[in-house]
Amino acid sequence: MADLTSLAYYIETFGCQMNENDSERIAGVLDAAGARRAASVEESGLVVVNTCAVRGKSEEKLYSYLGRLRTLKRKRGLIIAVAGCVAQLHRDGLIDGRPFVDIVVGPDNYQRLPEALAPSLAQGRVFARVLTSRSRNWDEEARRPVLRENRVSAYVTIMEGCDNFCAYCVVPFTRGREKFRPLRAVLEEVEALAQAGYREIQFLGQNVNIYRDPATGTRFPDLLERAAAVPGPEWIRFITSHPRTFDPETVRAMARSPKVCRQLHLPLQAGSTAVLGRMKRGYTRDEYFEKIHLLRAAMPDIHLSTDIIVGFPGETEEEFRETLSALSEIRFSNIFSFRYSPRPRTAAAKLPDDVPLDVKRRRLIEVQALQKTIQVELHGTFVGRTIRVLGTGRSRKDEAVYSGRSEGYQVVNFRAPDDAVGRFVRVRITGYGPYSLRGDALAFEAPRLVAPPRPAALG
Ligand code: SAH
Ligand code: SF4
Ligand code: F3S
């Protein structure tokens, strides 16, 4: 192997949407350097594992995956790169005791991957490299294409990092301090995506609400408005908002633009003001409820989703019941719920993890059972209605069945007489389960997306 042109790479992604988008950036960088994508680990000479550190379990996924790669590496040559949040969190600590890991690369350093690989490839043996410096170069990034797998909906990162330091959260130590991507680069990317036929744009950041263009100071509600003015994509979403900084201006910008989906993910974490205080979330239960009222007053049909943690240090049974009552009162369309897991370097790691595992387990089951009942009731109200769905995929089992998302981000499986991927479809809802809706296509709205011959490479 002499250079990157003879290298086949495989990327395994764990974690959130930002990691998915980062894997598309990594693919773009490797592709621009001449490497090609392999269909499987077995066919690759380089495996990049893009990792998540948010909970103990997320990190453990990396170690069990590395076990598999190590066996493979013993049989034949293989370069192993660990990317993402675990890489940034542990840096050279990842190589200590794991000499089979060749490269450790954090989120600010993906542009440097080809340069890190070149000496190893030229000399036929691997030189270990740790690339975890902290300086995001948005300009250099803009010159490298993002190699997207999804041709319908595109992730666009607008900011990265977090300065909130919630007591339980490792993200400020993996993604670093808040960094804002220039508005010009964001809008250029949206325009390129529009030209490539993308139907939906999803803006990403750990705290999108506090976005500020480094050059002009333009803020998030204006970013939404400017993006909505780009003809082409019909749906715009964003994740994540923080209840403390989610502001009335953003509510107004959402309500004004028909392109901004009537959907919002607003992580509550806990229903008790005392627990929220210990978590250092910066808002009370009442303040959270006020934001929900504001949203529903402006957009009565809005779908809300949230994140919940059970068993945070010191969480009493009464405090936990307040999480259940918040779920009953607000009636989210979807939730993501987790058992508290202590993480290195966080403030909560210094507190005793004193809610017993079986209590955490039982609380999680209660949360999920309650939410399931709420979703069944909510989904029941859809039967007989005709809703707008963006087709995103086809069922493997049945050619005539497609899957897609509603404006509220609900999964909708539907029968359609023609290819529905990349098209807006009017679907009549005929059935449901707790986690999805079912229906039949009545009409196609937009012209068929002309599929590019290969995943669209965008600059
Ligand atoms: N930037 C986003 C995402 C954070 S991680 C935000 O601020 O919401 C996604 C979710 O994981 C969090 O909202 C939280 O519910 C959960 N989480 C984070 N750290 C955790 C921990 N130590 N234990 C359990 N759940 C955790
Ligand atoms: Fe973590 Fe809190 Fe920042 Fe979200 S806002 S990434 S939960 S520290
Ligand atoms: Fe995980 Fe990092 Fe995302 S810790 S949730 S991959 S920001």
Coordinates of C-alpha atoms and ligand atoms in Angstrom, one line a residue:
M1 CA 0.0 0.0 0.0
A2 CA 1.6 3.2 -1.1
D3 CA -0.9 6.0 -0.7
L4 CA -4.5 6.6 0.0
T5 CA -5.7 5.7 -3.5
S6 CA -5.2 2.0 -2.7
L7 CA -7.0 2.3 0.6
A8 CA -10.6 1.1 1.3
Y9 CA -12.2 2.5 4.4
Y10 CA -15.1 1.5 6.6
I11 CA -16.8 3.9 9.1
E12 CA -18.8 2.6 12.1
T13 CA -20.9 5.3 13.8
F14 CA -22.2 5.3 17.3
G15 CA -24.0 8.2 19.0
C16 CA -26.0 11.2 18.0
Q17 CA -26.9 13.0 14.8
M18 CA -23.8 15.1 15.0
N19 CA -21.7 12.0 15.0
E20 CA -23.6 10.8 11.9
N21 CA -22.9 14.1 10.2
D22 CA -19.2 13.9 11.3
S23 CA -19.0 10.5 9.7
E24 CA -20.2 12.0 6.5
R25 CA -17.4 14.6 6.9
I26 CA -14.8 11.9 7.5
A27 CA -16.0 10.0 4.4
G28 CA -15.7 13.3 2.4
V29 CA -12.1 13.9 3.6
L30 CA -11.0 10.3 2.9
D31 CA -12.7 10.3 -0.5
A32 CA -11.1 13.6 -1.5
A33 CA -7.7 12.1 -0.7
G34 CA -8.4 9.2 -3.1
A35 CA -9.6 6.5 -0.7
R36 CA -12.7 4.5 -1.5
R37 CA -15.5 3.3 0.7
A38 CA -15.6 -0.4 1.5
A39 CA -18.9 -2.2 1.8
S40 CA -17.9 -4.0 5.0
V41 CA -15.2 -4.2 7.7
E42 CA -13.9 -7.4 6.1
E43 CA -13.1 -5.6 2.8
S44 CA -11.4 -2.6 4.4
G45 CA -7.9 -1.6 5.2
L46 CA -8.9 1.2 7.5
V47 CA -11.7 1.2 10.0
V48 CA -12.8 4.4 11.6
V49 CA -14.9 4.0 14.7
N50 CA -16.8 7.2 15.4
T51 CA -17.7 7.0 19.1
C52 CA -20.1 8.4 21.7
A53 CA -19.2 9.0 25.4
V54 CA -22.5 10.2 26.8
R55 CA -23.2 7.3 29.0
G56 CA -21.1 4.4 30.3
K57 CA -22.9 2.0 27.9
S58 CA -22.2 4.2 24.9
E59 CA -18.5 4.0 25.7
E60 CA -18.6 0.3 26.3
K61 CA -19.8 -0.2 22.7
L62 CA -16.5 1.0 21.5
Y63 CA -14.5 -1.5 23.6
S64 CA -16.5 -4.5 22.5
Y65 CA -16.2 -3.3 18.9
L66 CA -12.5 -2.9 19.3
G67 CA -12.3 -6.4 20.5
R68 CA -13.7 -7.6 17.2
L69 CA -11.3 -5.4 15.2
R70 CA -8.3 -6.6 17.2
T71 CA -9.0 -10.2 16.2
L72 CA -9.3 -9.1 12.6
K73 CA -6.1 -7.2 12.8
R74 CA -4.2 -10.2 14.0
K75 CA -5.3 -12.1 10.9
R76 CA -4.3 -9.4 8.4
G77 CA -3.1 -5.7 8.1
L78 CA -5.7 -3.2 9.3
I79 CA -5.4 0.4 10.4
I80 CA -7.7 1.2 13.3
A81 CA -8.8 4.8 14.0
V82 CA -10.9 5.8 17.0
A83 CA -12.7 9.1 16.3
G84 CA -15.4 11.1 18.0
C85 CA -16.2 11.8 21.6
V86 CA -14.4 8.9 23.4
A87 CA -11.3 9.8 21.4
Q88 CA -11.4 13.4 22.5
L89 CA -12.2 12.4 26.1
H90 CA -9.4 10.0 26.6
R91 CA -6.8 11.1 24.0
D92 CA -3.6 9.1 24.3
G93 CA -5.2 7.2 27.2
L94 CA -7.0 5.2 24.5
I95 CA -3.7 3.8 23.1
D96 CA -2.2 3.0 26.5
G97 CA -2.9 -0.7 26.9
R98 CA -4.4 -0.9 23.5
P99 CA -1.4 -0.9 21.1
F100 CA -3.6 -2.1 18.3
V101 CA -5.3 1.3 18.1
D102 CA -3.3 3.3 15.5
I103 CA -5.0 6.7 15.3
V104 CA -7.0 8.7 17.9
V105 CA -8.8 11.6 16.3
G106 CA -11.1 14.2 17.9
P107 CA -13.9 16.1 16.1
D108 CA -11.8 19.2 15.3
N109 CA -9.2 17.1 13.5
Y110 CA -10.9 15.1 10.8
Q111 CA -9.3 17.2 8.1
R112 CA -5.9 15.9 9.2
L113 CA -6.7 12.2 8.7
P114 CA -5.0 11.8 5.3
E115 CA -1.9 13.5 6.6
A116 CA -1.9 11.2 9.6
L117 CA -2.3 8.1 7.4
A118 CA 0.2 9.0 4.7
P119 CA 3.5 8.0 6.5
S120 CA 2.0 4.6 7.6
L121 CA 0.8 3.9 4.1
A122 CA 4.1 5.0 2.5
Q123 CA 6.3 2.9 4.7
G124 CA 4.1 -0.1 5.1
R125 CA 4.0 0.1 8.9
V126 CA 1.7 2.0 11.2
F127 CA 2.8 5.1 13.2
A128 CA 0.5 5.8 16.1
R129 CA -1.0 9.3 16.0
V130 CA -3.1 11.2 18.4
L131 CA -4.9 14.2 16.9
T132 CA -7.0 15.9 19.5
S133 CA -6.0 19.5 19.3
R134 CA -8.8 22.0 19.8
S135 CA -9.3 24.4 16.9
R136 CA -12.1 23.9 14.5
N137 CA -11.2 25.2 11.0
W138 CA -14.5 25.9 9.3
D139 CA -12.9 27.4 6.2
E140 CA -10.7 24.4 5.5
E141 CA -13.7 22.2 6.1
A142 CA -15.8 24.1 3.6
R143 CA -13.3 23.1 0.9
R144 CA -13.8 19.4 1.5
P145 CA -17.1 17.8 0.4
V146 CA -19.4 16.1 2.8
L147 CA -20.2 12.6 1.5
R148 CA -23.8 12.0 2.4
E149 CA -25.6 8.7 2.4
N150 CA -29.0 10.1 2.8
R151 CA -30.3 11.8 -0.3
V152 CA -33.6 13.1 1.1
S153 CA -32.7 14.8 4.4
A154 CA -29.4 16.5 5.2
Y155 CA -27.7 17.3 8.5
V156 CA -26.0 20.7 8.6
T157 CA -23.9 21.5 11.7
I158 CA -24.2 25.2 12.7
M159 CA -22.5 25.1 16.1
E160 CA -20.5 22.7 18.2
G161 CA -19.6 22.4 21.8
C162 CA -21.3 23.4 25.1
D163 CA -20.6 25.7 27.9
N164 CA -23.5 24.7 30.1
F165 CA -21.7 22.0 32.1
C166 CA -24.9 20.2 33.3
A167 CA -23.7 18.2 36.3
Y168 CA -24.2 14.8 34.7
C169 CA -22.9 15.6 31.2
V170 CA -19.6 14.8 29.5
V171 CA -20.3 16.6 26.3
P172 CA -18.5 19.9 27.3
F173 CA -15.4 17.7 27.7
T174 CA -15.7 16.0 24.4
R175 CA -17.1 18.7 22.1
G176 CA -15.3 21.5 23.9
R177 CA -16.4 25.1 24.3
E178 CA -19.1 26.6 22.1
K179 CA -18.0 27.3 18.5
F180 CA -20.2 28.9 15.9
R181 CA -19.9 28.1 12.2
P182 CA -20.0 31.1 9.9
L183 CA -23.5 31.9 8.6
R184 CA -22.1 32.3 5.1
A185 CA -20.8 28.7 5.1
V186 CA -24.1 27.4 6.6
L187 CA -26.2 29.2 3.9
E188 CA -23.8 28.1 1.1
E189 CA -24.3 24.5 2.2
V190 CA -28.1 24.8 2.3
E191 CA -28.0 26.2 -1.2
A192 CA -25.8 23.3 -2.5
L193 CA -28.2 20.9 -0.8
A194 CA -31.2 22.6 -2.4
Q195 CA -29.6 22.2 -5.8
A196 CA -28.9 18.5 -5.1
G197 CA -32.6 18.0 -4.5
Y198 CA -32.7 17.6 -0.7
R199 CA -36.2 17.9 0.7
E200 CA -35.3 18.5 4.4
I201 CA -32.5 20.3 6.3
Q202 CA -31.8 19.4 9.9
F203 CA -29.6 22.0 11.7
L204 CA -27.4 20.5 14.4
G205 CA -25.6 21.8 17.5
Q206 CA -25.5 21.0 21.2
N207 CA -27.3 24.4 21.8
V208 CA -28.6 25.8 18.6
N209 CA -30.6 28.6 20.3
I210 CA -27.5 30.5 21.2
Y211 CA -26.1 30.5 17.7
R212 CA -24.4 33.8 16.7
D213 CA -22.6 34.3 13.4
P214 CA -19.0 35.1 14.3
A215 CA -18.8 37.8 11.7
T216 CA -22.1 39.7 11.9
G217 CA -23.7 38.5 15.2
T218 CA -26.8 37.2 13.3
R219 CA -28.8 35.1 15.6
F220 CA -30.6 31.8 15.4
P221 CA -34.1 33.1 14.5
D222 CA -32.6 35.0 11.6
L223 CA -30.6 31.9 10.5
L224 CA -33.9 30.0 10.3
E225 CA -35.5 32.8 8.2
R226 CA -32.5 33.0 5.9
A227 CA -32.5 29.2 5.4
A228 CA -36.2 29.1 4.8
A229 CA -35.7 31.7 2.0
V230 CA -33.6 29.2 0.0
P231 CA -35.9 27.6 -2.5
G232 CA -36.0 23.8 -2.6
P233 CA -36.0 22.1 0.8
E234 CA -39.5 22.3 2.2
W235 CA -38.9 21.2 5.7
I236 CA -36.4 22.6 8.2
R237 CA -35.8 21.2 11.7
F238 CA -33.1 21.8 14.3
I239 CA -31.7 20.0 17.3
T240 CA -30.9 20.5 20.2
S241 CA -32.6 23.4 22.0
H242 CA -32.0 24.2 25.6
P243 CA -35.0 25.1 27.8
R244 CA -33.0 27.9 29.5
T245 CA -32.1 29.7 26.2
F246 CA -35.0 28.8 24.0
D247 CA -36.5 32.2 23.4
P248 CA -39.8 33.8 22.2
E249 CA -38.0 35.1 19.1
T250 CA -37.4 31.5 18.0
V251 CA -41.0 30.6 18.7
R252 CA -42.1 33.6 16.5
A253 CA -39.6 32.6 13.7
M254 CA -41.0 29.1 13.8
A255 CA -44.6 30.2 13.7
R256 CA -44.0 32.6 10.8
S257 CA -42.3 30.2 8.5
P258 CA -44.4 27.3 7.1
K259 CA -41.1 25.5 6.2
V260 CA -40.0 25.2 9.8
C261 CA -41.6 22.0 11.1
R262 CA -44.1 22.1 13.9
Q263 CA -41.8 20.0 16.0
L264 CA -39.4 20.6 18.8
H265 CA -37.0 18.5 20.9
L266 CA -36.7 20.3 24.3
P267 CA -34.8 18.1 26.8
L268 CA -36.6 18.4 30.2
Q269 CA -34.3 15.8 32.0
A270 CA -36.4 15.8 35.3
G271 CA -39.7 17.1 36.5
S272 CA -38.6 18.3 39.9
T273 CA -37.2 21.7 40.3
A274 CA -34.9 20.5 43.1
V275 CA -33.4 17.8 40.8
L276 CA -33.1 20.3 38.0
G277 CA -31.1 22.5 40.4
R278 CA -28.8 19.7 41.4
M279 CA -28.3 18.9 37.7
K280 CA -27.4 22.6 37.1
R281 CA -29.9 22.9 34.3
G282 CA -30.7 26.6 34.9
Y283 CA -34.5 26.4 34.8
T284 CA -37.3 25.3 37.1
R285 CA -40.3 23.0 36.4
D286 CA -42.5 26.1 36.0
E287 CA -40.2 27.9 33.7
Y288 CA -40.1 24.8 31.4
F289 CA -43.9 24.6 31.5
E290 CA -44.1 28.3 30.5
K291 CA -42.0 27.6 27.4
I292 CA -44.3 24.8 26.5
H293 CA -47.3 27.1 26.8
L294 CA -45.7 29.7 24.7
L295 CA -45.0 27.1 22.0
R296 CA -48.5 25.7 22.0
A297 CA -50.1 29.1 22.1
A298 CA -48.2 30.0 18.9
M299 CA -48.5 26.6 17.2
P300 CA -51.3 24.5 18.7
D301 CA -50.4 21.5 16.5
I302 CA -46.7 21.4 17.5
H303 CA -45.2 18.0 18.4
L304 CA -42.8 18.0 21.3
S305 CA -40.2 15.5 22.3
T306 CA -37.8 15.3 25.2
D307 CA -35.0 13.6 27.1
I308 CA -35.4 12.2 30.6
I309 CA -32.9 10.9 33.1
V310 CA -34.0 8.8 36.0
G311 CA -32.0 8.1 39.2
F312 CA -29.8 11.2 39.2
P313 CA -27.9 11.3 42.6
G314 CA -30.3 11.9 45.5
E315 CA -33.5 11.6 43.4
T316 CA -36.2 10.6 45.9
E317 CA -39.4 8.8 45.0
E318 CA -41.4 12.1 45.3
E319 CA -39.0 13.9 43.0
F320 CA -39.2 11.0 40.5
R321 CA -43.1 11.2 40.6
E322 CA -42.7 14.8 39.5
T323 CA -41.1 13.5 36.3
L324 CA -44.1 11.2 35.7
S325 CA -46.6 14.1 36.3
A326 CA -44.7 16.3 33.9
L327 CA -45.0 13.7 31.2
S328 CA -48.7 13.3 31.9
E329 CA -49.3 17.0 31.8
I330 CA -47.3 17.9 28.8
R331 CA -48.0 14.8 26.7
F332 CA -44.9 14.6 24.6
S333 CA -45.1 12.9 21.2
N334 CA -41.9 11.0 21.9
I335 CA -39.3 10.8 24.6
F336 CA -35.8 9.4 25.0
S337 CA -35.2 8.1 28.6
F338 CA -32.1 7.0 30.3
R339 CA -30.8 5.7 33.6
Y340 CA -28.3 8.1 35.1
S341 CA -24.7 7.0 34.5
P342 CA -21.8 8.8 36.2
R343 CA -19.3 10.2 33.7
P344 CA -15.6 11.2 34.1
R345 CA -14.8 14.8 34.8
T346 CA -18.4 15.8 35.4
A347 CA -19.6 17.5 38.6
A348 CA -22.1 14.7 39.4
A349 CA -19.3 12.1 39.3
K350 CA -18.2 13.5 42.7
L351 CA -21.7 12.8 44.2
P352 CA -22.6 9.4 45.5
D353 CA -24.4 7.4 42.8
D354 CA -26.9 6.5 45.5
V355 CA -30.1 5.4 43.7
P356 CA -29.8 1.6 43.6
L357 CA -29.7 0.0 40.1
D358 CA -33.0 -1.9 40.7
V359 CA -34.7 1.4 41.6
K360 CA -33.3 3.1 38.5
R361 CA -34.5 0.2 36.4
R362 CA -38.0 0.3 37.8
R363 CA -38.2 4.1 37.4
L364 CA -37.2 3.8 33.7
I365 CA -39.8 1.1 33.2
E366 CA -42.4 3.4 34.7
V367 CA -41.5 6.3 32.6
Q368 CA -41.5 4.2 29.4
A369 CA -44.8 2.5 30.2
L370 CA -46.5 5.9 30.9
Q371 CA -45.1 7.4 27.7
K372 CA -46.2 4.3 25.7
T373 CA -49.8 4.8 26.9
I374 CA -49.6 8.5 26.0
Q375 CA -48.3 7.7 22.5
V376 CA -51.0 5.1 21.9
E377 CA -53.7 7.6 22.8
L378 CA -52.1 10.3 20.6
H379 CA -51.6 8.0 17.6
G380 CA -55.2 6.9 17.9
T381 CA -56.4 10.4 17.1
F382 CA -54.6 10.2 13.7
V383 CA -56.8 7.4 12.4
G384 CA -58.9 8.6 9.4
R385 CA -56.8 11.8 9.0
T386 CA -54.7 12.5 5.9
I387 CA -51.3 13.9 6.7
R388 CA -48.2 15.0 4.8
V389 CA -45.3 12.6 4.9
L390 CA -41.8 12.8 3.5
G391 CA -40.8 9.4 2.1
T392 CA -37.4 8.4 3.3
G393 CA -37.0 4.7 2.7
R394 CA -38.5 1.5 1.4
S395 CA -39.4 -1.6 3.4
R396 CA -37.0 -4.6 2.9
K397 CA -39.9 -7.0 3.2
D398 CA -42.5 -5.5 1.0
E399 CA -41.7 -3.5 -2.2
A400 CA -44.9 -1.5 -2.0
V401 CA -44.4 -0.3 1.6
Y402 CA -42.4 2.8 2.3
S403 CA -41.4 4.6 5.5
G404 CA -41.2 8.2 6.2
R405 CA -41.7 11.0 8.7
S406 CA -44.6 13.3 9.5
E407 CA -44.0 17.0 10.1
G408 CA -44.2 16.1 13.8
Y409 CA -41.3 13.6 13.2
Q410 CA -43.5 10.5 13.7
V411 CA -42.5 7.4 11.8
V412 CA -45.1 6.6 9.2
N413 CA -45.2 3.3 7.3
F414 CA -47.4 3.5 4.2
R415 CA -48.3 1.6 1.0
A416 CA -47.7 3.6 -2.2
P417 CA -48.2 2.6 -5.9
D418 CA -44.9 4.4 -7.0
D419 CA -41.5 5.2 -5.6
A420 CA -42.1 7.5 -2.6
V421 CA -38.5 8.1 -1.5
G422 CA -37.7 11.8 -1.6
R423 CA -41.3 12.8 -2.2
F424 CA -43.9 14.5 -0.1
V425 CA -47.0 12.2 0.0
R426 CA -50.5 12.6 1.3
V427 CA -51.0 9.6 3.5
R428 CA -54.3 8.5 5.0
I429 CA -53.7 7.0 8.4
T430 CA -55.4 3.6 8.9
G431 CA -53.6 2.2 11.9
Y432 CA -50.9 2.7 14.6
G433 CA -48.7 1.2 17.2
P434 CA -47.0 3.0 20.1
Y435 CA -44.0 4.0 18.0
S436 CA -45.4 4.5 14.5
L437 CA -48.4 5.2 12.3
R438 CA -49.6 3.2 9.3
G439 CA -51.5 4.3 6.2
D440 CA -52.0 4.5 2.5
A441 CA -50.7 7.0 0.0
L442 CA -53.5 9.1 -1.5
A443 CA -51.4 11.4 -3.7
F444 CA -47.9 12.5 -4.5
E445 CA -47.1 16.1 -4.0
A446 CA -43.8 17.0 -5.3
P447 CA -42.1 15.8 -8.5
R448 CA -39.9 12.7 -8.1
L449 CA -36.4 13.4 -6.9
V450 CA -33.9 12.7 -9.6
A451 CA -31.5 10.4 -7.8
P452 CA -27.9 11.2 -8.4
P453 CA -25.9 8.2 -9.7
R454 CA -23.9 8.0 -6.4
P455 CA -24.3 9.6 -3.0
A456 CA -24.2 13.4 -3.7
A457 CA -20.9 15.0 -2.9
L458 CA -21.5 18.6 -1.8
G459 CA -19.0 21.3 -1.2
Ligands
SAH1 N1 -26.8 18.6 23.6 C1 -27.9 17.8 23.9 C2 -27.6 16.3 24.0 C3 -27.0 15.8 25.2 S1 -26.8 14.1 25.2 C4 -28.6 18.3 25.0 O1 -28.2 19.2 25.7 O2 -29.7 17.9 25.3 C5 -28.4 13.4 25.0 C6 -29.1 13.1 26.3 O3 -28.4 12.1 27.0 C7 -29.3 14.1 27.3 O4 -30.3 15.0 27.0 C8 -29.5 13.4 28.6 O5 -30.9 13.1 28.7 C9 -28.8 12.1 28.3 N2 -27.6 12.0 29.2 C10 -26.5 12.8 29.1 N3 -25.6 12.5 30.1 C11 -26.1 11.4 30.8 C12 -25.7 10.6 31.8 N4 -24.5 10.9 32.4 N5 -26.5 9.6 32.3 C13 -27.6 9.4 31.7 N6 -28.1 10.1 30.6 C14 -27.4 11.1 30.2
SF4_2 FE1 -24.7 18.2 28.1 FE2 -26.1 20.1 29.3 FE3 -24.5 20.8 27.3 FE4 -26.7 19.4 26.8 S1 -26.7 21.4 27.6 S2 -24.6 19.0 25.9 S3 -26.9 18.0 28.5 S4 -23.9 20.0 29.3
F3S3 FE1 -22.4 11.2 22.2 FE2 -20.7 13.0 21.6 FE3 -23.1 13.1 20.5 S1 -21.0 12.1 23.6 S2 -24.3 12.2 22.1 S3 -21.6 11.5 20.2 S4 -22.0 14.8 21.2

